[in-house]
Coordinates of C-alpha atoms in Angstrom, one line a residue:
M1 CA 80.0 67.9 108.6
D2 CA 82.7 69.1 111.0
F3 CA 84.7 71.9 109.3
K4 CA 88.2 72.8 110.6
K5 CA 90.1 76.0 109.9
P6 CA 92.7 75.6 107.0
R7 CA 96.2 74.5 108.0
G8 CA 98.4 77.5 108.9
T9 CA 95.6 79.8 109.9
R10 CA 94.1 80.8 113.2
D11 CA 90.9 81.9 114.9
F12 CA 91.2 84.9 117.3
L13 CA 88.8 85.1 120.2
F14 CA 87.7 88.0 122.3
D15 CA 90.6 88.5 124.6
E16 CA 93.2 87.9 121.9
M17 CA 91.5 90.4 119.6
E18 CA 91.4 93.0 122.3
E19 CA 95.2 92.6 122.6
R20 CA 95.7 92.7 118.9
K21 CA 93.5 95.8 118.4
Y22 CA 95.3 97.6 121.3
V23 CA 98.8 96.9 119.7
E24 CA 97.6 97.8 116.2
N25 CA 96.0 101.1 117.4
T26 CA 99.0 102.0 119.5
I27 CA 101.4 101.6 116.6
R28 CA 99.0 103.5 114.4
S29 CA 99.0 106.4 116.8
V30 CA 102.8 106.5 116.9
V31 CA 103.3 106.4 113.1
E32 CA 100.6 109.0 112.5
S33 CA 102.3 111.3 115.0
Y34 CA 105.3 111.2 112.6
G35 CA 103.1 112.4 109.8
F36 CA 102.4 109.0 108.1
K37 CA 99.1 108.3 106.3
E38 CA 97.4 105.0 105.8
I39 CA 97.0 103.2 102.4
K40 CA 95.4 100.0 101.5
T41 CA 96.3 97.7 98.6
P42 CA 94.5 94.5 97.2
I43 CA 95.0 91.2 98.9
F44 CA 95.7 89.7 95.5
E45 CA 97.8 91.1 92.7
D46 CA 99.1 90.0 89.3
L47 CA 101.4 87.0 89.9
E48 CA 104.0 88.7 87.7
L49 CA 104.4 91.5 90.3
F50 CA 106.1 89.0 92.6
T51 CA 107.9 86.7 90.1
T52 CA 109.5 89.6 88.1
R53 CA 111.7 90.5 91.0
S54 CA 112.1 87.2 92.8
G55 CA 112.0 84.7 89.9
E56 CA 109.7 81.9 88.9
G57 CA 110.9 79.8 91.9
I58 CA 108.9 81.9 94.3
K59 CA 105.7 80.4 92.9
D60 CA 106.2 77.4 95.2
E61 CA 105.9 79.7 98.2
L62 CA 102.8 81.5 96.9
Y63 CA 99.0 80.9 96.8
H64 CA 98.5 81.6 93.1
F65 CA 95.7 80.8 90.8
Q66 CA 93.9 81.7 87.6
D67 CA 90.7 83.6 87.8
K68 CA 87.7 83.0 85.5
G69 CA 89.2 85.4 82.9
G70 CA 92.4 83.3 82.8
R71 CA 94.5 86.0 84.6
D72 CA 97.4 84.7 86.7
L73 CA 97.0 86.1 90.2
A74 CA 98.5 85.6 93.6
L75 CA 97.7 86.3 97.2
R76 CA 100.3 88.8 98.3
P77 CA 103.2 87.3 100.2
E78 CA 104.3 90.8 101.4
I79 CA 103.1 94.4 100.8
T80 CA 106.2 96.3 99.7
A81 CA 105.8 95.3 96.0
S82 CA 102.2 96.3 96.1
V83 CA 103.2 99.7 97.5
A84 CA 105.7 100.1 94.6
R85 CA 102.9 99.2 92.1
L86 CA 100.5 101.7 93.8
Y87 CA 103.1 104.4 93.6
N88 CA 103.7 103.7 89.9
N89 CA 100.0 103.7 89.2
N90 CA 98.9 106.7 91.3
L91 CA 101.6 108.8 93.0
Q92 CA 104.6 109.5 90.7
R93 CA 103.7 113.1 90.3
E94 CA 102.9 113.7 94.0
A95 CA 105.2 116.0 96.1
K96 CA 107.9 114.1 98.0
P97 CA 108.4 112.7 100.5
L98 CA 105.4 110.4 100.5
K99 CA 105.0 108.9 104.0
M100 CA 102.6 106.0 104.1
Y101 CA 101.8 103.0 106.3
Y102 CA 99.7 99.9 105.9
F103 CA 98.3 97.0 108.0
G104 CA 97.1 93.8 106.4
S105 CA 97.3 90.1 106.0
C106 CA 99.8 88.3 103.8
F107 CA 100.0 84.7 102.6
R108 CA 102.8 82.2 102.1
Y109 CA 102.5 78.5 101.3
E110 CA 105.1 77.1 103.6
R111 CA 105.2 74.5 106.4
P112 CA 103.5 76.0 109.5
Q113 CA 105.6 76.0 112.6
A114 CA 106.1 78.1 115.8
G115 CA 106.0 81.8 114.7
R116 CA 105.2 81.0 111.1
Y117 CA 101.8 80.8 109.6
R118 CA 100.3 80.6 106.1
Q119 CA 98.2 83.7 106.8
F120 CA 100.1 86.4 108.8
W121 CA 99.9 90.1 109.3
Q122 CA 102.3 92.9 108.5
F123 CA 102.3 96.5 109.8
G124 CA 104.6 98.4 107.5
I125 CA 105.7 101.9 106.7
E126 CA 107.3 103.3 103.5
V127 CA 108.9 106.7 102.8
I128 CA 109.3 107.4 99.0
G129 CA 111.6 110.3 98.1
G130 CA 112.8 113.0 100.5
T131 CA 116.1 113.2 102.4
P132 CA 117.5 109.7 102.7
I133 CA 119.6 110.1 105.9
Y134 CA 116.8 111.9 107.7
N135 CA 114.2 109.4 106.5
E136 CA 116.4 106.5 107.6
A137 CA 117.1 107.8 111.1
E138 CA 113.4 108.8 111.5
I139 CA 111.9 105.4 110.8
I140 CA 114.3 103.6 113.2
A141 CA 113.4 106.1 115.9
M142 CA 109.8 105.6 115.1
A143 CA 110.0 101.8 115.3
N144 CA 111.7 102.2 118.7
D145 CA 108.9 104.5 119.9
A146 CA 106.2 102.1 118.8
L147 CA 107.8 99.1 120.5
S148 CA 108.4 101.2 123.7
K149 CA 104.7 102.4 123.6
I150 CA 103.4 98.8 123.4
N151 CA 105.7 97.8 126.2
I152 CA 107.8 95.1 124.4
Q153 CA 110.8 94.3 126.6
N154 CA 114.5 93.6 125.9
Y155 CA 114.4 94.1 122.2
E156 CA 117.6 94.8 120.2
I157 CA 118.0 97.1 117.2
A158 CA 120.9 96.2 114.8
I159 CA 121.9 98.6 112.0
G160 CA 124.1 98.0 109.0
H161 CA 124.7 99.3 105.4
L162 CA 124.8 97.1 102.3
G163 CA 126.9 99.7 100.5
I164 CA 129.9 98.7 102.5
I165 CA 130.1 95.0 101.4
K166 CA 128.9 95.9 97.9
G167 CA 131.7 98.4 97.6
V168 CA 134.3 95.8 98.5
L169 CA 132.9 93.2 96.0
S170 CA 132.8 95.8 93.3
K171 CA 136.3 96.8 94.0
I172 CA 137.5 93.3 93.3
N173 CA 135.3 92.9 90.2
I174 CA 132.9 90.3 91.5
P175 CA 130.0 90.0 88.9
S176 CA 126.6 91.2 90.2
E177 CA 125.0 87.7 90.1
I178 CA 127.9 86.4 92.3
Q179 CA 127.6 89.4 94.6
T180 CA 124.0 88.5 95.2
Q181 CA 125.0 84.9 96.1
I182 CA 127.7 86.2 98.5
I183 CA 125.3 88.6 100.2
A184 CA 122.7 85.8 100.5
S185 CA 125.3 83.6 102.2
I186 CA 126.1 86.4 104.7
D187 CA 122.4 86.9 105.3
K188 CA 121.9 83.2 106.1
Q189 CA 125.2 83.2 108.1
D190 CA 126.4 80.3 105.9
Y191 CA 130.1 81.2 106.3
E192 CA 131.2 77.9 104.8
L193 CA 129.4 78.8 101.6
L194 CA 130.8 82.3 101.8
D195 CA 134.3 81.0 101.9
K196 CA 133.7 78.7 99.0
L197 CA 132.2 81.6 96.9
L198 CA 135.2 83.8 97.7
T199 CA 137.7 81.1 96.9
D200 CA 135.9 80.0 93.6
N201 CA 136.0 83.6 92.5
N202 CA 139.7 84.0 93.2
V203 CA 139.4 86.5 96.0
T204 CA 142.8 87.2 97.6
E205 CA 143.5 86.5 101.2
E206 CA 143.8 90.3 101.8
Y207 CA 140.2 90.8 100.7
K208 CA 138.9 87.7 102.3
T209 CA 140.3 89.2 105.6
I210 CA 138.6 92.5 104.9
I211 CA 135.2 90.8 104.2
N212 CA 135.5 88.6 107.3
D213 CA 136.5 91.6 109.5
L214 CA 133.6 93.6 108.0
I215 CA 130.9 91.0 108.9
N216 CA 132.4 90.8 112.4
V217 CA 131.8 94.5 113.2
K218 CA 129.1 94.3 115.8
G219 CA 129.2 97.1 118.3
S220 CA 129.0 100.9 118.6
R221 CA 129.4 103.8 116.3
E222 CA 133.0 104.0 117.6
D223 CA 133.6 100.4 116.3
L224 CA 132.3 101.5 112.9
E225 CA 134.7 104.5 113.0
A226 CA 137.6 102.2 113.9
F227 CA 136.8 99.9 111.0
K228 CA 136.7 102.8 108.4
S229 CA 140.5 102.9 108.2
T230 CA 140.4 99.4 106.6
L231 CA 138.3 100.9 103.8
K232 CA 140.4 103.9 103.0
N233 CA 141.5 102.3 99.6
I234 CA 137.9 101.3 98.7
P235 CA 136.1 104.6 98.1
E236 CA 132.6 103.2 97.6
S237 CA 132.7 101.3 100.9
Y238 CA 134.3 104.2 102.7
E239 CA 131.6 106.5 101.5
A240 CA 128.9 104.0 102.6
A241 CA 130.5 103.8 106.1
E242 CA 130.5 107.6 106.3
E243 CA 126.8 107.6 105.3
L244 CA 126.0 105.1 108.0
N245 CA 127.8 107.1 110.5
N246 CA 125.8 110.2 109.5
I247 CA 122.6 108.2 109.8
L248 CA 123.6 107.1 113.3
E249 CA 124.5 110.7 114.4
T250 CA 121.0 111.8 113.2
L251 CA 119.4 108.9 115.0
E252 CA 121.0 110.1 118.2
V253 CA 119.5 113.6 117.6
F254 CA 116.1 111.8 117.6
G255 CA 116.9 110.7 121.1
F256 CA 117.8 107.1 120.4
N257 CA 121.3 105.6 120.8
D258 CA 120.6 102.1 122.2
Y259 CA 121.5 100.3 118.9
T260 CA 124.2 97.9 117.7
V261 CA 126.1 98.5 114.5
N262 CA 126.1 95.1 112.7
L263 CA 127.7 95.0 109.3
S264 CA 126.7 91.3 108.8
I265 CA 123.1 92.3 108.3
A266 CA 122.5 91.6 104.6
R267 CA 118.8 91.1 104.1
G268 CA 117.9 88.4 101.7
L269 CA 116.0 90.6 99.2
D270 CA 118.4 92.0 96.6
Y271 CA 116.5 95.3 96.1
Y272 CA 118.0 96.7 99.3
T273 CA 120.7 99.3 98.3
G274 CA 121.9 101.1 101.5
L275 CA 120.8 101.1 105.1
V276 CA 119.5 97.9 106.5
F277 CA 118.3 97.2 110.0
E278 CA 116.6 94.4 112.0
I279 CA 114.9 94.3 115.4
Y280 CA 115.1 91.2 117.6
V281 CA 113.3 89.9 120.7
P282 CA 115.6 87.2 122.0
D283 CA 112.7 85.8 124.1
L284 CA 111.2 84.4 120.9
G285 CA 114.2 82.1 120.3
A286 CA 114.8 81.1 116.7
E287 CA 112.0 83.3 115.4
K288 CA 113.4 86.4 117.3
Q289 CA 113.3 88.8 114.4
I290 CA 110.2 91.0 114.5
T291 CA 111.2 93.7 112.1
G292 CA 113.4 94.1 109.1
G293 CA 113.8 97.0 106.7
G294 CA 116.1 99.5 105.0
T295 CA 116.6 101.6 101.9
Y296 CA 115.7 100.1 98.6
N297 CA 114.7 100.8 95.0
L298 CA 111.7 98.8 93.7
M299 CA 110.8 101.1 90.8
G300 CA 113.0 99.1 88.5
L301 CA 110.1 96.7 88.3
F302 CA 108.3 99.3 86.2
D303 CA 109.4 101.6 83.5
A304 CA 109.5 104.4 86.0
E305 CA 112.0 106.9 87.2
E306 CA 114.1 105.5 90.0
V307 CA 113.3 107.0 93.4
E308 CA 115.0 105.9 96.7
S309 CA 112.6 104.6 99.3
T310 CA 113.0 103.5 102.9
G311 CA 110.7 101.3 104.9
F312 CA 110.2 98.4 107.3
A313 CA 107.5 96.0 108.3
F314 CA 106.7 94.7 111.8
G315 CA 105.9 91.0 111.9
F316 CA 102.7 91.6 113.8
D317 CA 102.2 88.0 114.8
R318 CA 105.6 87.8 116.3
I319 CA 105.0 91.0 118.3
M320 CA 101.9 89.3 119.7
E321 CA 103.9 86.2 120.4
A322 CA 106.3 88.4 122.4
Y323 CA 103.3 89.7 124.3
K324 CA 102.6 86.1 125.4
R325 CA 106.2 85.2 126.2
Q326 CA 106.8 88.3 128.2
N327 CA 103.4 88.1 129.9
I328 CA 102.6 91.8 129.0
Q329 CA 99.3 93.0 130.4
L330 CA 97.1 95.6 128.6
P331 CA 96.8 98.9 130.5
E332 CA 93.7 99.2 132.6
N333 CA 90.9 100.6 130.6
D334 CA 88.5 102.6 132.9
S335 CA 86.3 103.8 130.0
P336 CA 82.7 103.0 130.9
R337 CA 81.3 99.8 129.6
V338 CA 77.7 99.4 130.7
L339 CA 75.2 96.5 130.8
V340 CA 71.6 97.6 130.9
I341 CA 69.3 95.1 132.7
P342 CA 65.5 95.2 132.5
V343 CA 64.6 93.5 135.7
K344 CA 61.4 92.2 134.1
K345 CA 60.7 91.5 130.4
E346 CA 58.1 94.3 130.2
F347 CA 60.8 96.9 130.7
K348 CA 62.9 95.9 127.6
N349 CA 61.7 99.0 125.7
E350 CA 62.9 101.3 128.5
A351 CA 66.2 99.4 128.6
I352 CA 66.6 100.0 124.8
L353 CA 65.9 103.7 125.2
I354 CA 68.5 104.0 127.9
A355 CA 71.1 102.0 125.9
Q356 CA 70.6 104.2 122.9
Q357 CA 71.0 107.3 125.0
L358 CA 74.4 106.0 126.2
R359 CA 75.5 105.1 122.7
R360 CA 74.8 108.6 121.4
E361 CA 77.3 109.8 124.0
N362 CA 79.9 107.2 122.7
I363 CA 79.5 105.0 125.8
I364 CA 79.7 101.3 125.1
A365 CA 76.4 99.7 126.1
D366 CA 74.8 96.3 125.8
I367 CA 71.3 95.1 126.9
D368 CA 70.0 91.9 128.3
L369 CA 67.1 91.1 126.0
K370 CA 67.0 87.5 126.9
G371 CA 65.5 88.0 130.3
K372 CA 68.2 86.3 132.5
K373 CA 67.9 86.4 136.2
L374 CA 69.7 89.3 137.9
K375 CA 72.4 87.1 139.4
K376 CA 73.3 85.6 136.0
N377 CA 73.3 89.1 134.5
L378 CA 75.8 90.3 137.1
S379 CA 78.0 87.3 136.5
Y380 CA 77.8 88.0 132.7
A381 CA 78.8 91.6 133.3
N382 CA 81.9 90.5 135.3
T383 CA 82.9 87.9 132.6
H384 CA 82.6 90.4 129.8
K385 CA 84.3 93.3 131.6
F386 CA 81.4 95.6 132.0
N387 CA 82.3 98.0 134.8
K388 CA 78.8 99.5 135.2
V389 CA 75.4 98.0 135.4
I390 CA 72.1 99.8 135.0
M391 CA 69.0 98.1 136.4
I392 CA 65.5 99.1 135.4
G393 CA 62.5 97.8 137.4
Q394 CA 59.0 99.0 138.2
K395 CA 60.0 101.7 140.6
E396 CA 62.7 103.1 138.3
V397 CA 60.1 103.3 135.4
E398 CA 57.6 105.0 137.6
D399 CA 60.1 107.6 138.9
N400 CA 61.9 108.1 135.5
A401 CA 65.1 106.9 137.2
V402 CA 67.7 104.1 137.0
T403 CA 69.7 102.1 139.5
L404 CA 73.5 102.4 138.7
K405 CA 75.8 99.8 140.1
D406 CA 79.7 100.0 140.1
M407 CA 81.0 96.5 139.5
A408 CA 84.4 97.2 141.1
S409 CA 83.2 98.7 144.3
G410 CA 79.8 97.1 144.5
D411 CA 78.2 100.5 145.3
Q412 CA 74.9 101.3 143.7
V413 CA 72.7 104.3 143.6
T414 CA 69.3 105.2 142.2
I415 CA 69.4 108.5 140.2
P416 CA 67.1 110.4 137.8
Q417 CA 67.6 109.5 134.2
D418 CA 68.7 113.0 133.2
E419 CA 71.7 112.7 135.6
L420 CA 72.8 109.3 134.2
I421 CA 75.4 110.4 131.6
T422 CA 77.1 112.8 134.0
K423 CA 77.3 110.2 136.7
I424 CA 78.7 107.5 134.4
Q425 CA 81.3 109.9 133.1
E426 CA 82.5 111.1 136.5

């Protein structure tokens, strides 16, 4: 029987995994340099963890099932809810802020298309508690550092604040459920629906103008400052605009000012409460967003004390798609990778001993135990990116030596075995 991979999933071969591991490890090194520590949550959770916040309708987008004990479970569609559950179960009494990161696969039952898969990966960070303005500036600076380190080109960082639009809607007494619909229409850029919602709820032309002017603020911190005068009679919105300005000032202290203030960023999830930001790579076309995040409160899912949190998640697969579109090459890796070749089958044991000696020194080593001809072994070494080859024949065994060949230059030298490690590490 010829089995195929399930629809919406992928196989990753050697070169692609090398790229993915490089990007993953580079991002890890950046976030750890900011003091974040890794957590891991289950791939499946109670179905109710996701439906409580998003409603029963989300079931259509989930892989959900009953286990043998009759429990309703779901493969996680994202990881933030799992982090909130983990915090509630284990970390409520821990000193704040809690700075954590995660990397793992998520699952959504949706139609596969370019940039969208049923199994996909997220690299996310969360800060629970602490000083909000500092946390918010820090994570944006950190996201920028990570993208810079992995050499993504021409990305754009857009920053907004949901408190501004929420303040306007509260000022004119829009009910919370209608506010959610209005914010969702802004998030989807469905301005025809937005106008209908405002009209149906008797919003005056004055406030329609304020809302339309608000969502058209797309520029610098100076543009935000200029718009603040429009909000002088809406205290909640004015305060949110001030807070956003303070975040941006702090972000500039972190050494980053190449951002766009975009007050139309709404984020579709209604648990966001303040800062929101998104990062785009225009080269990806319609699926250009690679990151989204902001400040939220998920603890209302539980009977737990509310605590403000800030976080974001990289769409890891879209980052890798950007690698392809932008033809980004991995940095040259000159760490020694060694293929040990016994010239004759009877020298396999000597080859194993040499390879084990290299591995104890953390040098990557493989052995030809199949007995291929030397020419085929050298071709294999080239194909699999071994930069050194060790050959062991009769004379080498008799002299307690090895022949070491550099695959780049073609130079080779016969040296005593006790000089091998030093020579390889030169």
